PDB file of C-alpha atoms and ligand atoms in Angstrom:
ATOM      1  CA  MET A   1      74.745  80.677  91.243  1.00  0.00           C
ATOM      2  CA  LYS A   2      78.311  79.187  91.516  1.00  0.00           C
ATOM      3  CA  TRP A   3      80.368  77.382  89.058  1.00  0.00           C
ATOM      4  CA  GLU A   4      80.508  73.626  89.652  1.00  0.00           C
ATOM      5  CA  GLU A   5      83.042  72.538  92.194  1.00  0.00           C
ATOM      6  CA  THR A   6      85.367  69.891  90.865  1.00  0.00           C
ATOM      7  CA  ASP A   7      88.607  68.349  91.764  1.00  0.00           C
ATOM      8  CA  PHE A   8      89.816  69.080  88.199  1.00  0.00           C
ATOM      9  CA  TYR A   9      91.015  72.426  89.420  1.00  0.00           C
ATOM     10  CA  ARG A  10      92.958  71.130  92.356  1.00  0.00           C
ATOM     11  CA  PHE A  11      95.527  69.095  90.454  1.00  0.00           C
ATOM     12  CA  ARG A  12      97.407  69.764  87.318  1.00  0.00           C
ATOM     13  CA  ASN A  13      97.895  67.172  84.655  1.00  0.00           C
ATOM     14  CA  ASP A  14     101.513  66.440  85.997  1.00  0.00           C
ATOM     15  CA  GLY A  15      99.857  65.630  89.375  1.00  0.00           C
ATOM     16  CA  LYS A  16     100.988  68.890  91.120  1.00  0.00           C
ATOM     17  CA  ARG A  17      98.502  70.574  93.338  1.00  0.00           C
ATOM     18  CA  VAL A  18      96.838  73.708  91.986  1.00  0.00           C
ATOM     19  CA  ARG A  19      97.283  76.148  94.907  1.00  0.00           C
ATOM     20  CA  PHE A  20      94.482  78.491  93.875  1.00  0.00           C
ATOM     21  CA  PHE A  21      91.981  78.726  91.062  1.00  0.00           C
ATOM     22  CA  ARG A  22      93.669  81.160  88.711  1.00  0.00           C
ATOM     23  CA  TYR A  23      91.579  83.317  86.331  1.00  0.00           C
ATOM     24  CA  VAL A  24      93.892  82.421  83.475  1.00  0.00           C
ATOM     25  CA  ASP A  25      93.058  78.699  84.013  1.00  0.00           C
ATOM     26  CA  PHE A  26      89.316  79.465  84.229  1.00  0.00           C
ATOM     27  CA  LEU A  27      89.471  81.351  80.929  1.00  0.00           C
ATOM     28  CA  LYS A  28      91.405  78.627  79.166  1.00  0.00           C
ATOM     29  CA  GLU A  29      89.019  76.115  80.440  1.00  0.00           C
ATOM     30  CA  LYS A  30      85.930  78.154  79.450  1.00  0.00           C
ATOM     31  CA  TYR A  31      87.043  79.399  76.044  1.00  0.00           C
ATOM     32  CA  GLY A  32      89.785  76.945  75.062  1.00  0.00           C
ATOM     33  CA  GLU A  33      92.019  79.875  73.940  1.00  0.00           C
ATOM     34  CA  ARG A  34      93.763  82.897  75.264  1.00  0.00           C
ATOM     35  CA  ILE A  35      91.421  85.657  76.285  1.00  0.00           C
ATOM     36  CA  GLN A  36      92.937  89.068  76.948  1.00  0.00           C
ATOM     37  CA  LYS A  37      91.562  91.846  79.078  1.00  0.00           C
ATOM     38  CA  LEU A  38      91.725  95.316  77.625  1.00  0.00           C
ATOM     39  CA  THR A  39      91.303  98.250  79.959  1.00  0.00           C
ATOM     40  CA  VAL A  40      89.348 101.238  78.682  1.00  0.00           C
ATOM     41  CA  LEU A  41      88.355 104.601  80.218  1.00  0.00           C
ATOM     42  CA  THR A  42      84.627 105.536  79.971  1.00  0.00           C
ATOM     43  CA  HIS A  43      84.908 109.063  81.361  1.00  0.00           C
ATOM     44  CA  MET A  44      82.199 108.415  83.943  1.00  0.00           C
ATOM     45  CA  THR A  45      82.832 109.733  87.491  1.00  0.00           C
ATOM     46  CA  CYS A  46      81.848 108.467  90.864  1.00  0.00           C
ATOM     47  CA  PRO A  47      79.157 109.558  93.472  1.00  0.00           C
ATOM     48  CA  ASN A  48      81.839 109.701  96.172  1.00  0.00           C
ATOM     49  CA  ARG A  49      83.718 112.344  94.172  1.00  0.00           C
ATOM     50  CA  ASP A  50      81.132 114.441  92.418  1.00  0.00           C
ATOM     51  CA  GLY A  51      79.339 115.458  95.720  1.00  0.00           C
ATOM     52  CA  SER A  52      76.222 113.285  95.448  1.00  0.00           C
ATOM     53  CA  LYS A  53      77.627 110.937  98.196  1.00  0.00           C
ATOM     54  CA  GLY A  54      80.784 112.697  99.067  1.00  0.00           C
ATOM     55  CA  VAL A  55      83.710 114.627  97.822  1.00  0.00           C
ATOM     56  CA  GLY A  56      87.408 113.568  97.838  1.00  0.00           C
ATOM     57  CA  GLY A  57      86.525 109.921  97.408  1.00  0.00           C
ATOM     58  CA  CYS A  58      87.635 106.911  99.369  1.00  0.00           C
ATOM     59  CA  ILE A  59      90.658 107.818 101.349  1.00  0.00           C
ATOM     60  CA  TYR A  60      92.954 105.494  99.395  1.00  0.00           C
ATOM     61  CA  CYS A  61      91.718 106.330  95.888  1.00  0.00           C
ATOM     62  CA  ASN A  62      93.744 108.010  93.197  1.00  0.00           C
ATOM     63  CA  ASN A  63      92.257 106.906  89.933  1.00  0.00           C
ATOM     64  CA  ASP A  64      95.427 107.813  88.141  1.00  0.00           C
ATOM     65  CA  SER A  65      96.949 104.774  89.676  1.00  0.00           C
ATOM     66  CA  PHE A  66      94.794 102.562  87.529  1.00  0.00           C
ATOM     67  CA  ALA A  67      93.575 104.580  84.523  1.00  0.00           C
ATOM     68  CA  PRO A  68      95.020 104.029  81.102  1.00  0.00           C
ATOM     69  CA  PRO A  69      97.801 106.372  79.931  1.00  0.00           C
ATOM     70  CA  ALA A  70      96.867 110.074  79.450  1.00  0.00           C
ATOM     71  CA  HIS A  71      97.098 109.859  75.610  1.00  0.00           C
ATOM     72  CA  LEU A  72      94.117 107.563  75.674  1.00  0.00           C
ATOM     73  CA  ARG A  73      91.889 109.750  77.820  1.00  0.00           C
ATOM     74  CA  GLU A  74      90.830 112.009  74.959  1.00  0.00           C
ATOM     75  CA  MET A  75      89.775 109.043  72.814  1.00  0.00           C
ATOM     76  CA  THR A  76      86.259 107.510  72.426  1.00  0.00           C
ATOM     77  CA  VAL A  77      85.598 104.175  73.933  1.00  0.00           C
ATOM     78  CA  GLY A  78      85.346 102.647  70.407  1.00  0.00           C
ATOM     79  CA  ASP A  79      88.806 104.105  69.445  1.00  0.00           C
ATOM     80  CA  GLN A  80      90.328 102.908  72.694  1.00  0.00           C
ATOM     81  CA  VAL A  81      89.125  99.385  71.957  1.00  0.00           C
ATOM     82  CA  GLU A  82      90.464  99.417  68.332  1.00  0.00           C
ATOM     83  CA  ARG A  83      93.760 100.766  69.331  1.00  0.00           C
ATOM     84  CA  GLY A  84      94.036  98.540  72.400  1.00  0.00           C
ATOM     85  CA  ILE A  85      93.485  95.383  70.395  1.00  0.00           C
ATOM     86  CA  VAL A  86      96.198  96.331  67.889  1.00  0.00           C
ATOM     87  CA  ALA A  87      98.629  96.924  70.734  1.00  0.00           C
ATOM     88  CA  LEU A  88      97.695  93.751  72.700  1.00  0.00           C
ATOM     89  CA  ARG A  89      97.893  91.596  69.578  1.00  0.00           C
ATOM     90  CA  ARG A  90     101.496  92.788  69.072  1.00  0.00           C
ATOM     91  CA  ARG A  91     102.367  91.840  72.693  1.00  0.00           C
ATOM     92  CA  TYR A  92     100.433  88.567  73.039  1.00  0.00           C
ATOM     93  CA  VAL A  93     100.377  86.887  69.605  1.00  0.00           C
ATOM     94  CA  LYS A  94      98.033  84.177  70.713  1.00  0.00           C
ATOM     95  CA  ALA A  95      95.316  86.649  71.842  1.00  0.00           C
ATOM     96  CA  LYS A  96      92.343  86.434  69.485  1.00  0.00           C
ATOM     97  CA  LYS A  97      89.429  87.431  71.765  1.00  0.00           C
ATOM     98  CA  PHE A  98      89.191  90.311  74.288  1.00  0.00           C
ATOM     99  CA  LEU A  99      87.236  91.305  77.325  1.00  0.00           C
ATOM    100  CA  VAL A 100      86.870  95.025  77.728  1.00  0.00           C
ATOM    101  CA  TYR A 101      87.510  96.173  81.301  1.00  0.00           C
ATOM    102  CA  LEU A 102      85.898  99.349  82.458  1.00  0.00           C
ATOM    103  CA  GLN A 103      88.046  99.905  85.515  1.00  0.00           C
ATOM    104  CA  ALA A 104      88.473 103.500  86.732  1.00  0.00           C
ATOM    105  CA  TYR A 105      85.602 105.249  88.591  1.00  0.00           C
ATOM    106  CA  SER A 106      82.080 103.841  88.619  1.00  0.00           C
ATOM    107  CA  ASN A 107      81.058 102.521  85.264  1.00  0.00           C
ATOM    108  CA  THR A 108      77.381 102.206  85.859  1.00  0.00           C
ATOM    109  CA  TYR A 109      77.108 105.811  87.103  1.00  0.00           C
ATOM    110  CA  GLU A 110      75.255 107.277  84.155  1.00  0.00           C
ATOM    111  CA  SER A 111      71.625 107.252  82.866  1.00  0.00           C
ATOM    112  CA  LEU A 112      70.646 103.965  81.155  1.00  0.00           C
ATOM    113  CA  PRO A 113      70.662 105.475  77.662  1.00  0.00           C
ATOM    114  CA  VAL A 114      74.238 106.654  78.134  1.00  0.00           C
ATOM    115  CA  LEU A 115      75.312 103.345  79.507  1.00  0.00           C
ATOM    116  CA  GLU A 116      73.701 101.560  76.531  1.00  0.00           C
ATOM    117  CA  LYS A 117      75.729 103.802  74.119  1.00  0.00           C
ATOM    118  CA  ILE A 118      79.010 103.246  75.910  1.00  0.00           C
ATOM    119  CA  TYR A 119      78.659  99.499  76.407  1.00  0.00           C
ATOM    120  CA  SER A 120      77.502  99.038  72.720  1.00  0.00           C
ATOM    121  CA  GLU A 121      80.552 101.029  71.581  1.00  0.00           C
ATOM    122  CA  ALA A 122      82.841  98.802  73.697  1.00  0.00           C
ATOM    123  CA  LEU A 123      81.237  95.691  72.376  1.00  0.00           C
ATOM    124  CA  ALA A 124      81.126  96.633  68.762  1.00  0.00           C
ATOM    125  CA  HIS A 125      84.518  95.257  67.772  1.00  0.00           C
ATOM    126  CA  PRO A 126      83.964  91.666  66.393  1.00  0.00           C
ATOM    127  CA  GLU A 127      86.705  90.229  68.710  1.00  0.00           C
ATOM    128  CA  VAL A 128      85.276  91.568  71.856  1.00  0.00           C
ATOM    129  CA  ILE A 129      83.399  88.868  73.765  1.00  0.00           C
ATOM    130  CA  GLY A 130      82.246  90.813  76.790  1.00  0.00           C
ATOM    131  CA  LEU A 131      82.685  93.387  79.491  1.00  0.00           C
ATOM    132  CA  ALA A 132      84.012  93.518  83.003  1.00  0.00           C
ATOM    133  CA  ILE A 133      82.269  96.557  84.467  1.00  0.00           C
ATOM    134  CA  GLY A 134      83.857  98.056  87.511  1.00  0.00           C
ATOM    135  CA  THR A 135      81.325  99.888  89.813  1.00  0.00           C
ATOM    136  CA  ARG A 136      80.067 100.587  93.330  1.00  0.00           C
ATOM    137  CA  PRO A 137      76.989  98.764  94.772  1.00  0.00           C
ATOM    138  CA  ASP A 138      75.000 102.086  95.141  1.00  0.00           C
ATOM    139  CA  CYS A 139      75.547 102.699  91.395  1.00  0.00           C
ATOM    140  CA  LEU A 140      73.229  99.961  90.396  1.00  0.00           C
ATOM    141  CA  ASP A 141      69.496  99.912  90.100  1.00  0.00           C
ATOM    142  CA  GLU A 142      66.914  97.425  88.880  1.00  0.00           C
ATOM    143  CA  ARG A 143      66.514  98.884  85.423  1.00  0.00           C
ATOM    144  CA  LYS A 144      70.295  98.878  84.842  1.00  0.00           C
ATOM    145  CA  MET A 145      70.549  95.376  86.074  1.00  0.00           C
ATOM    146  CA  ASP A 146      67.685  94.267  83.832  1.00  0.00           C
ATOM    147  CA  TYR A 147      69.624  95.719  80.939  1.00  0.00           C
ATOM    148  CA  LEU A 148      72.775  93.982  82.041  1.00  0.00           C
ATOM    149  CA  LYS A 149      70.859  90.708  82.188  1.00  0.00           C
ATOM    150  CA  GLU A 150      69.796  91.183  78.620  1.00  0.00           C
ATOM    151  CA  LEU A 151      73.304  92.013  77.497  1.00  0.00           C
ATOM    152  CA  ASN A 152      74.552  88.974  79.383  1.00  0.00           C
ATOM    153  CA  GLN A 153      72.492  86.723  77.097  1.00  0.00           C
ATOM    154  CA  GLN A 154      74.702  87.802  74.140  1.00  0.00           C
ATOM    155  CA  TYR A 155      78.019  88.653  75.676  1.00  0.00           C
ATOM    156  CA  ASP A 156      79.989  87.670  78.792  1.00  0.00           C
ATOM    157  CA  ILE A 157      79.186  90.346  81.337  1.00  0.00           C
ATOM    158  CA  THR A 158      80.819  90.546  84.788  1.00  0.00           C
ATOM    159  CA  ILE A 159      80.259  93.158  87.368  1.00  0.00           C
ATOM    160  CA  GLU A 160      83.404  93.997  89.255  1.00  0.00           C
ATOM    161  CA  LEU A 161      81.799  95.094  92.556  1.00  0.00           C
ATOM    162  CA  GLY A 162      83.783  97.245  94.997  1.00  0.00           C
ATOM    163  CA  ILE A 163      82.734  95.802  98.268  1.00  0.00           C
ATOM    164  CA  GLU A 164      86.161  96.394  99.976  1.00  0.00           C
ATOM    165  CA  SER A 165      85.042  95.341 103.372  1.00  0.00           C
ATOM    166  CA  PHE A 166      82.294  93.595 105.252  1.00  0.00           C
ATOM    167  CA  SER A 167      82.555  95.966 108.234  1.00  0.00           C
ATOM    168  CA  ASP A 168      80.421  99.135 108.286  1.00  0.00           C
ATOM    169  CA  GLU A 169      82.959 100.686 110.728  1.00  0.00           C
ATOM    170  CA  CYS A 170      85.724 100.154 108.240  1.00  0.00           C
ATOM    171  CA  LEU A 171      83.618 101.509 105.355  1.00  0.00           C
ATOM    172  CA  ARG A 172      82.936 104.666 107.356  1.00  0.00           C
ATOM    173  CA  ARG A 173      86.596 105.066 108.238  1.00  0.00           C
ATOM    174  CA  ILE A 174      87.642 104.889 104.640  1.00  0.00           C
ATOM    175  CA  ASN A 175      84.872 107.374 103.581  1.00  0.00           C
ATOM    176  CA  ARG A 176      83.394 104.747 101.321  1.00  0.00           C
ATOM    177  CA  GLY A 177      79.892 106.320 101.176  1.00  0.00           C
ATOM    178  CA  HIS A 178      77.958 103.104 101.177  1.00  0.00           C
ATOM    179  CA  ASP A 179      77.381 100.401 103.782  1.00  0.00           C
ATOM    180  CA  VAL A 180      77.571  96.516 103.733  1.00  0.00           C
ATOM    181  CA  ALA A 181      73.794  96.188 103.286  1.00  0.00           C
ATOM    182  CA  THR A 182      74.009  97.919  99.921  1.00  0.00           C
ATOM    183  CA  SER A 183      76.659  95.514  98.812  1.00  0.00           C
ATOM    184  CA  LEU A 184      74.490  92.596  99.938  1.00  0.00           C
ATOM    185  CA  TRP A 185      71.489  94.052  98.178  1.00  0.00           C
ATOM    186  CA  ALA A 186      73.476  94.427  94.917  1.00  0.00           C
ATOM    187  CA  LEU A 187      74.822  90.879  95.168  1.00  0.00           C
ATOM    188  CA  GLU A 188      71.281  89.533  95.650  1.00  0.00           C
ATOM    189  CA  GLU A 189      69.797  91.455  92.754  1.00  0.00           C
ATOM    190  CA  LEU A 190      72.742  90.586  90.373  1.00  0.00           C
ATOM    191  CA  ASP A 191      72.238  86.914  91.390  1.00  0.00           C
ATOM    192  CA  LYS A 192      68.560  86.970  90.636  1.00  0.00           C
ATOM    193  CA  ARG A 193      69.540  87.960  87.103  1.00  0.00           C
ATOM    194  CA  ASP A 194      72.425  85.436  86.800  1.00  0.00           C
ATOM    195  CA  ILE A 195      75.015  88.249  86.363  1.00  0.00           C
ATOM    196  CA  PRO A 196      78.427  86.994  87.564  1.00  0.00           C
ATOM    197  CA  VAL A 197      80.191  89.151  90.162  1.00  0.00           C
ATOM    198  CA  CYS A 198      83.913  89.699  90.760  1.00  0.00           C
ATOM    199  CA  ALA A 199      84.112  91.033  94.369  1.00  0.00           C
ATOM    200  CA  HIS A 200      86.917  93.454  95.266  1.00  0.00           C
ATOM    201  CA  LEU A 201      88.252  93.285  98.920  1.00  0.00           C
ATOM    202  CA  ILE A 202      91.081  95.241 100.459  1.00  0.00           C
ATOM    203  CA  ALA A 203      93.095  93.766 103.317  1.00  0.00           C
ATOM    204  CA  GLY A 204      94.613  95.975 105.960  1.00  0.00           C
ATOM    205  CA  LEU A 205      92.106  98.834 105.945  1.00  0.00           C
ATOM    206  CA  PRO A 206      92.267 101.256 108.856  1.00  0.00           C
ATOM    207  CA  GLY A 207      90.099  99.719 111.558  1.00  0.00           C
ATOM    208  CA  ASP A 208      90.199  96.281 110.180  1.00  0.00           C
ATOM    209  CA  SER A 209      91.893  93.355 111.872  1.00  0.00           C
ATOM    210  CA  ARG A 210      93.392  90.060 110.687  1.00  0.00           C
ATOM    211  CA  ALA A 211      90.648  88.068 112.214  1.00  0.00           C
ATOM    212  CA  ASN A 212      88.001  90.280 110.534  1.00  0.00           C
ATOM    213  CA  PHE A 213      89.551  89.964 107.115  1.00  0.00           C
ATOM    214  CA  LEU A 214      89.884  86.197 107.474  1.00  0.00           C
ATOM    215  CA  GLU A 215      86.239  86.061 108.483  1.00  0.00           C
ATOM    216  CA  SER A 216      85.353  87.702 105.241  1.00  0.00           C
ATOM    217  CA  ALA A 217      86.367  84.590 103.338  1.00  0.00           C
ATOM    218  CA  LYS A 218      83.560  82.711 105.014  1.00  0.00           C
ATOM    219  CA  GLN A 219      81.254  85.557 104.200  1.00  0.00           C
ATOM    220  CA  VAL A 220      82.254  85.340 100.509  1.00  0.00           C
ATOM    221  CA  ASN A 221      81.549  81.548 100.591  1.00  0.00           C
ATOM    222  CA  GLN A 222      77.971  82.304 101.526  1.00  0.00           C
ATOM    223  CA  LEU A 223      77.321  84.863  98.825  1.00  0.00           C
ATOM    224  CA  PRO A 224      76.744  84.778  95.042  1.00  0.00           C
ATOM    225  CA  ILE A 225      80.372  85.749  94.281  1.00  0.00           C
ATOM    226  CA  HIS A 226      82.200  83.991  91.392  1.00  0.00           C
ATOM    227  CA  PHE A 227      85.491  85.793  91.132  1.00  0.00           C
ATOM    228  CA  LEU A 228      87.560  87.582  93.630  1.00  0.00           C
ATOM    229  CA  LYS A 229      90.189  90.396  93.536  1.00  0.00           C
ATOM    230  CA  LEU A 230      92.194  90.894  96.734  1.00  0.00           C
ATOM    231  CA  HIS A 231      94.313  93.864  97.279  1.00  0.00           C
ATOM    232  CA  GLN A 232      96.752  94.867 100.061  1.00  0.00           C
ATOM    233  CA  LEU A 233      96.247  98.396 101.354  1.00  0.00           C
ATOM    234  CA  HIS A 234      98.820 100.581  99.848  1.00  0.00           C
ATOM    235  CA  VAL A 235      99.461 104.315 100.127  1.00  0.00           C
ATOM    236  CA  VAL A 236      99.571 106.318  96.865  1.00  0.00           C
ATOM    237  CA  ARG A 237     100.215 110.021  96.375  1.00  0.00           C
ATOM    238  CA  ASP A 238      97.458 112.589  96.232  1.00  0.00           C
ATOM    239  CA  THR A 239      95.091 110.669  98.542  1.00  0.00           C
ATOM    240  CA  LYS A 240      93.718 111.383 102.051  1.00  0.00           C
ATOM    241  CA  LEU A 241      95.481 108.211 103.137  1.00  0.00           C
ATOM    242  CA  PHE A 242      98.754 109.705 101.917  1.00  0.00           C
ATOM    243  CA  GLU A 243      98.175 112.914 104.083  1.00  0.00           C
ATOM    244  CA  GLU A 244      97.380 110.642 107.094  1.00  0.00           C
ATOM    245  CA  PHE A 245     100.600 108.614 106.432  1.00  0.00           C
ATOM    246  CA  LEU A 246     102.726 111.703 106.158  1.00  0.00           C
ATOM    247  CA  GLU A 247     101.319 113.051 109.413  1.00  0.00           C
ATOM    248  CA  ASP A 248     101.626 109.922 111.385  1.00  0.00           C
ATOM    249  CA  PRO A 249     103.164 106.916 109.463  1.00  0.00           C
ATOM    250  CA  PHE A 250     101.194 103.753 110.319  1.00  0.00           C
ATOM    251  CA  PRO A 251     102.382 100.184 109.769  1.00  0.00           C
ATOM    252  CA  LEU A 252     101.509  98.489 106.482  1.00  0.00           C
ATOM    253  CA  PHE A 253     101.823  94.782 105.617  1.00  0.00           C
ATOM    254  CA  GLU A 254     105.309  93.301 105.316  1.00  0.00           C
ATOM    255  CA  LYS A 255     105.322  91.038 102.233  1.00  0.00           C
ATOM    256  CA  GLU A 256     105.623  87.821 104.284  1.00  0.00           C
ATOM    257  CA  GLU A 257     102.813  88.978 106.598  1.00  0.00           C
ATOM    258  CA  TYR A 258     100.556  89.526 103.618  1.00  0.00           C
ATOM    259  CA  PHE A 259     101.449  86.177 102.128  1.00  0.00           C
ATOM    260  CA  ASP A 260     100.463  84.494 105.379  1.00  0.00           C
ATOM    261  CA  LEU A 261      97.180  86.426 105.537  1.00  0.00           C
ATOM    262  CA  ILE A 262      96.097  85.557 101.955  1.00  0.00           C
ATOM    263  CA  ALA A 263      97.318  81.954 102.303  1.00  0.00           C
ATOM    264  CA  HIS A 264      94.999  81.499 105.303  1.00  0.00           C
ATOM    265  CA  PHE A 265      92.270  83.366 103.546  1.00  0.00           C
ATOM    266  CA  LEU A 266      92.505  81.088 100.532  1.00  0.00           C
ATOM    267  CA  GLU A 267      92.494  77.972 102.775  1.00  0.00           C
ATOM    268  CA  ASP A 268      89.013  79.053 104.034  1.00  0.00           C
ATOM    269  CA  LEU A 269      87.680  79.897 100.619  1.00  0.00           C
ATOM    270  CA  ASN A 270      85.443  77.817  98.473  1.00  0.00           C
ATOM    271  CA  PRO A 271      87.826  76.335  95.847  1.00  0.00           C
ATOM    272  CA  SER A 272      85.295  77.012  93.127  1.00  0.00           C
ATOM    273  CA  ILE A 273      85.817  80.781  93.406  1.00  0.00           C
ATOM    274  CA  VAL A 274      88.079  81.999  90.789  1.00  0.00           C
ATOM    275  CA  ILE A 275      91.004  84.322  91.877  1.00  0.00           C
ATOM    276  CA  GLN A 276      91.520  87.257  89.588  1.00  0.00           C
ATOM    277  CA  ARG A 277      93.988  89.112  91.692  1.00  0.00           C
ATOM    278  CA  LEU A 278      95.946  88.695  94.852  1.00  0.00           C
ATOM    279  CA  PHE A 279      98.138  91.811  94.863  1.00  0.00           C
ATOM    280  CA  GLY A 280      97.413  95.463  94.182  1.00  0.00           C
ATOM    281  CA  GLU A 281      99.691  97.456  91.872  1.00  0.00           C
ATOM    282  CA  ALA A 282     100.225 101.128  91.377  1.00  0.00           C
ATOM    283  CA  PRO A 283     102.622 103.052  89.121  1.00  0.00           C
ATOM    284  CA  GLU A 284     106.080 103.551  90.640  1.00  0.00           C
ATOM    285  CA  HIS A 285     105.787 107.421  90.663  1.00  0.00           C
ATOM    286  CA  LEU A 286     102.616 107.154  92.777  1.00  0.00           C
ATOM    287  CA  ILE A 287     103.184 104.305  95.238  1.00  0.00           C
ATOM    288  CA  VAL A 288     104.505 105.326  98.625  1.00  0.00           C
ATOM    289  CA  ALA A 289     104.304 102.285 100.706  1.00  0.00           C
ATOM    290  CA  PRO A 290     104.591  99.379 101.072  1.00  0.00           C
ATOM    291  CA  LEU A 291     107.448  98.939  98.449  1.00  0.00           C
ATOM    292  CA  TRP A 292     107.701  95.284  97.595  1.00  0.00           C
ATOM    293  CA  GLU A 293     108.915  93.782  94.355  1.00  0.00           C
ATOM    294  CA  LYS A 294     107.633  95.855  91.424  1.00  0.00           C
ATOM    295  CA  ASN A 295     107.285  92.726  89.300  1.00  0.00           C
ATOM    296  CA  LEU A 296     103.929  91.036  89.805  1.00  0.00           C
ATOM    297  CA  SER A 297     105.058  87.685  88.306  1.00  0.00           C
ATOM    298  CA  GLU A 298     107.872  87.628  90.759  1.00  0.00           C
ATOM    299  CA  LEU A 299     105.502  88.336  93.661  1.00  0.00           C
ATOM    300  CA  LEU A 300     103.239  85.518  92.458  1.00  0.00           C
ATOM    301  CA  TYR A 301     106.144  83.095  92.125  1.00  0.00           C
ATOM    302  CA  GLN A 302     107.306  83.900  95.712  1.00  0.00           C
ATOM    303  CA  PHE A 303     103.740  83.411  96.951  1.00  0.00           C
ATOM    304  CA  SER A 304     103.536  80.085  95.236  1.00  0.00           C
ATOM    305  CA  LEU A 305     106.758  78.872  97.005  1.00  0.00           C
ATOM    306  CA  PHE A 306     105.266  80.106 100.298  1.00  0.00           C
ATOM    307  CA  GLN A 307     102.154  78.066  99.716  1.00  0.00           C
ATOM    308  CA  GLU A 308     104.067  74.987  98.730  1.00  0.00           C
ATOM    309  CA  GLU A 309     106.366  75.144 101.790  1.00  0.00           C
ATOM    310  CA  ARG A 310     103.306  75.098 103.974  1.00  0.00           C
ATOM    311  CA  ASP A 311     101.170  72.813 101.687  1.00  0.00           C
ATOM    312  CA  SER A 312      98.611  75.599 101.737  1.00  0.00           C
ATOM    313  CA  PHE A 313      96.007  75.723  98.961  1.00  0.00           C
ATOM    314  CA  GLN A 314      92.565  77.280  98.333  1.00  0.00           C
ATOM    315  CA  GLY A 315      89.725  75.357 100.098  1.00  0.00           C
ATOM    316  CA  LYS A 316      92.094  73.406 102.411  1.00  0.00           C
ATOM    317  CA  ASN A 317      89.892  74.223 105.273  1.00  0.00           C
ATOM    318  CA  PHE A 318      86.607  74.773 103.332  1.00  0.00           C
ATOM    319  CA  SER A 319      83.639  72.686 104.157  1.00  0.00           C
ATOM    320  CA  LYS A 320      80.106  73.204 102.989  1.00  0.00           C
TER     321      LYS A 320
HETATM  322  S1  SF4 B 401      87.720 104.037  94.815  1.00  0.00           S
HETATM  323 FE1  SF4 B 401      86.040 103.995  93.355  1.00  0.00          FE
HETATM  324  S2  SF4 B 401      84.326 104.484  94.674  1.00  0.00           S
HETATM  325 FE2  SF4 B 401      86.049 105.188  95.772  1.00  0.00          FE
HETATM  326  S3  SF4 B 401      86.340 107.346  95.255  1.00  0.00           S
HETATM  327 FE3  SF4 B 401      87.629 106.058  93.876  1.00  0.00          FE
HETATM  328  S4  SF4 B 401      86.414 105.761  92.055  1.00  0.00           S
HETATM  329 FE4  SF4 B 401      84.977 106.372  93.674  1.00  0.00          FE
END
């Protein structure tokens, strides 16, 4: 299942080329109004942290770098949604509908009855239109996916799947605790149930090469992946990667080097795949390296100039 390919997304009304298929444009086109994502913490954990698959987690993971602020952590999911909507409405006056994003840890890592309760709570607010559920491929099973299929009839459900790499060697090196075959299995089962997937990939992982990462664009094209989040490897405090970095500092992407990599990646990518993210972020007090601009809009602007100078755009080298 892929959204229809169309030239509509390649040119704007003023005739300028669209350099990549932005999520914000996809949402506007699909809903005809501004949709805001609202991040909520579900208090689930992760099999790579609680000992069932491993302890300590993936070597780069510090969930504090993407969890909501501490004062929200004691609140129920329903209260976080209520409060989050009030805050977002103040900030984005045009936001009328909301997608609840279950981001930190693995948000299908509970029994089905517990998941049903948490998801229902998140969806109870009348202005919530769906869920983006972040999880690992090994935290899905057929019963859970059947339930998600049902839920997807009524709401917009997307699974944000941490694939991270299409190399088993790389996954082992980062202590991911699952292999590529498990990701492929989850993608196939979600596709059978028509559940859209946003795949997460990290560029610059230890043991990964530029060629390897670029090859993953071609793999994504062959798979039932509808949205993509790309992320440069960065080192944050209180992680195994941080310890390795202190002991023996290794090179990370320079900004221009990463621009060049993702521009090439996008050129090979099917233009109908929607890009939800191109740059990873972490709070200032946690990030150690690389230290680029803190402002995401500024980074995106610089990247758009980079693409323009090279006449680079998503799908430039894509052929079916
Ligand atoms: S990155 Fe995700 S899967 Fe890995 S340890 Fe952290 S929460 Fe678990």
